[in-house]
Amino acid sequence: MEHELIMAMQRYESASSRAFWQELFAKLRGQSAHLLSFEEARAALNAWNEVDIGLVDVPVERIVGSVGRHKDFTPTFLPRNSVNRDRWSRVLVKMVGDLGLPPVEMYELNGDYFVRDGNHRVSVARALGCKTIQAYVTAVRPV
């Protein structure tokens, strides 16, 4: 277990380093260096009607934002400095282990997904190259 945790911490350091460079290049181009805010997107679209979709496989590439944690990750869900290395690493060890982790919780808005619970799991899934992640999804529609 200790070996796996050390490897996971090294993976975090690599992802965090890539986040630094991604953030720097985004600033140089005048682009945003963080995820979309669900609260801002919801308000902009006046989307307040919620419909429970249930458990689905969500394409990781369609996850574009977060509820409350949008500044903790880059647009490709790389962990920024505010993300705890030990927690991120433990999530990675559990995700690749035999038991895995429970599904994340997300909102779907216009075909894009926003993480309600499970930002670290999504970040790790992206780092591992996963194409999908299981999530309990609530669709949000304009009124």
XYZ file of C-alpha atoms in Angstrom:
143
model
C 0.000 0.000 0.000
C 2.827 2.410 0.824
C 4.410 1.878 -2.605
C 1.093 2.656 -4.324
C 0.711 5.840 -2.278
C 4.219 7.020 -3.195
C 3.476 6.374 -6.881
C 0.171 8.251 -6.535
C 1.944 11.227 -4.952
C 4.390 11.290 -7.843
C 1.437 11.255 -10.228
C -0.062 14.192 -8.331
C 3.189 16.145 -8.589
C 3.238 15.553 -12.343
C -0.418 16.604 -12.719
C 0.122 19.655 -10.527
C 3.143 20.671 -12.600
C 1.097 20.369 -15.797
C -1.596 22.491 -14.126
C 0.962 25.207 -13.425
C 2.005 25.335 -17.087
C -1.583 25.123 -18.322
C -2.490 28.051 -16.062
C 0.502 30.098 -17.213
C -0.236 29.564 -20.915
C -3.936 30.352 -20.370
C -3.046 33.652 -18.723
C -0.679 34.524 -21.573
C -3.516 33.888 -24.048
C -6.036 35.802 -21.944
C -8.094 32.672 -21.292
C -9.611 31.327 -18.108
C -7.381 29.026 -16.079
C -10.160 27.360 -14.102
C -13.336 25.375 -14.565
C -16.739 26.881 -15.269
C -18.844 27.838 -12.269
C -22.115 25.912 -12.146
C -23.763 28.719 -10.217
C -22.861 31.266 -12.899
C -23.909 28.987 -15.778
C -27.207 28.141 -14.094
C -28.024 31.802 -13.460
C -27.028 32.849 -16.987
C -29.397 30.260 -18.485
C -32.123 30.788 -15.872
C -32.047 27.012 -15.343
C -33.893 26.100 -12.157
C -35.962 23.038 -13.094
C -34.287 19.846 -11.862
C -34.964 16.309 -13.093
C -33.286 13.263 -11.542
C -31.671 11.192 -14.309
C -30.116 8.524 -12.093
C -26.863 6.606 -12.448
C -25.153 7.034 -15.835
C -21.700 6.787 -17.400
C -20.651 10.386 -18.038
C -18.023 11.115 -20.714
C -15.124 12.656 -18.796
C -14.443 15.119 -21.620
C -17.958 16.599 -21.130
C -17.247 17.577 -17.502
C -16.582 21.301 -17.719
C -17.286 22.753 -14.303
C -17.951 22.402 -10.627
C -20.284 23.498 -7.884
C -18.185 25.586 -5.536
C -14.755 24.150 -6.452
C -14.296 25.590 -9.950
C -11.130 27.487 -9.003
C -9.385 24.411 -7.552
C -8.851 22.719 -10.919
C -7.806 23.711 -14.425
C -10.262 23.361 -17.344
C -8.896 19.821 -17.878
C -9.353 19.030 -14.167
C -5.657 19.131 -13.312
C -5.190 19.869 -9.598
C -4.101 23.404 -8.764
C -2.093 24.273 -5.642
C -5.251 24.516 -3.533
C -5.894 20.777 -3.992
C -4.542 18.643 -1.158
C -1.834 16.283 -2.469
C -2.443 13.573 0.128
C -6.181 13.465 -0.478
C -5.770 13.419 -4.272
C -3.208 10.611 -3.951
C -5.408 8.523 -1.636
C -8.291 8.885 -4.103
C -6.036 7.595 -6.897
C -4.962 4.571 -4.829
C -8.600 3.735 -4.038
C -9.766 4.222 -7.639
C -7.250 1.741 -9.018
C -7.707 -0.648 -6.092
C -10.092 -3.572 -5.851
C -12.858 -1.718 -4.022
C -12.963 1.476 -6.068
C -15.007 4.488 -5.012
C -18.699 5.370 -5.138
C -20.121 7.255 -8.135
C -19.767 11.020 -8.206
C -22.719 13.424 -8.247
C -23.218 15.857 -11.131
C -25.534 18.328 -12.736
C -26.106 18.190 -16.498
C -26.760 21.522 -18.184
C -27.060 21.761 -21.988
C -25.085 18.552 -22.485
C -22.234 19.609 -20.220
C -21.596 18.294 -16.731
C -20.737 20.045 -13.483
C -19.415 18.159 -10.455
C -21.541 18.502 -7.338
C -19.588 15.918 -5.301
C -16.442 14.102 -6.402
C -14.071 16.706 -7.854
C -10.992 14.738 -6.755
C -12.390 11.540 -8.319
C -12.984 13.357 -11.620
C -9.483 14.849 -11.520
C -7.957 11.426 -10.898
C -10.112 9.837 -13.620
C -8.810 12.413 -16.106
C -5.227 11.809 -14.960
C -5.716 8.073 -15.468
C -7.132 8.592 -18.962
C -10.600 7.253 -18.151
C -13.150 7.887 -20.901
C -16.199 7.783 -18.604
C -17.038 7.997 -14.919
C -20.168 6.778 -13.161
C -22.302 9.556 -11.749
C -25.683 10.220 -10.259
C -26.925 12.959 -12.549
C -29.518 15.667 -12.085
C -30.498 17.491 -15.283
C -31.101 21.226 -14.919
C -33.334 22.972 -17.442
C -34.393 26.587 -18.066
C -37.741 27.652 -16.657
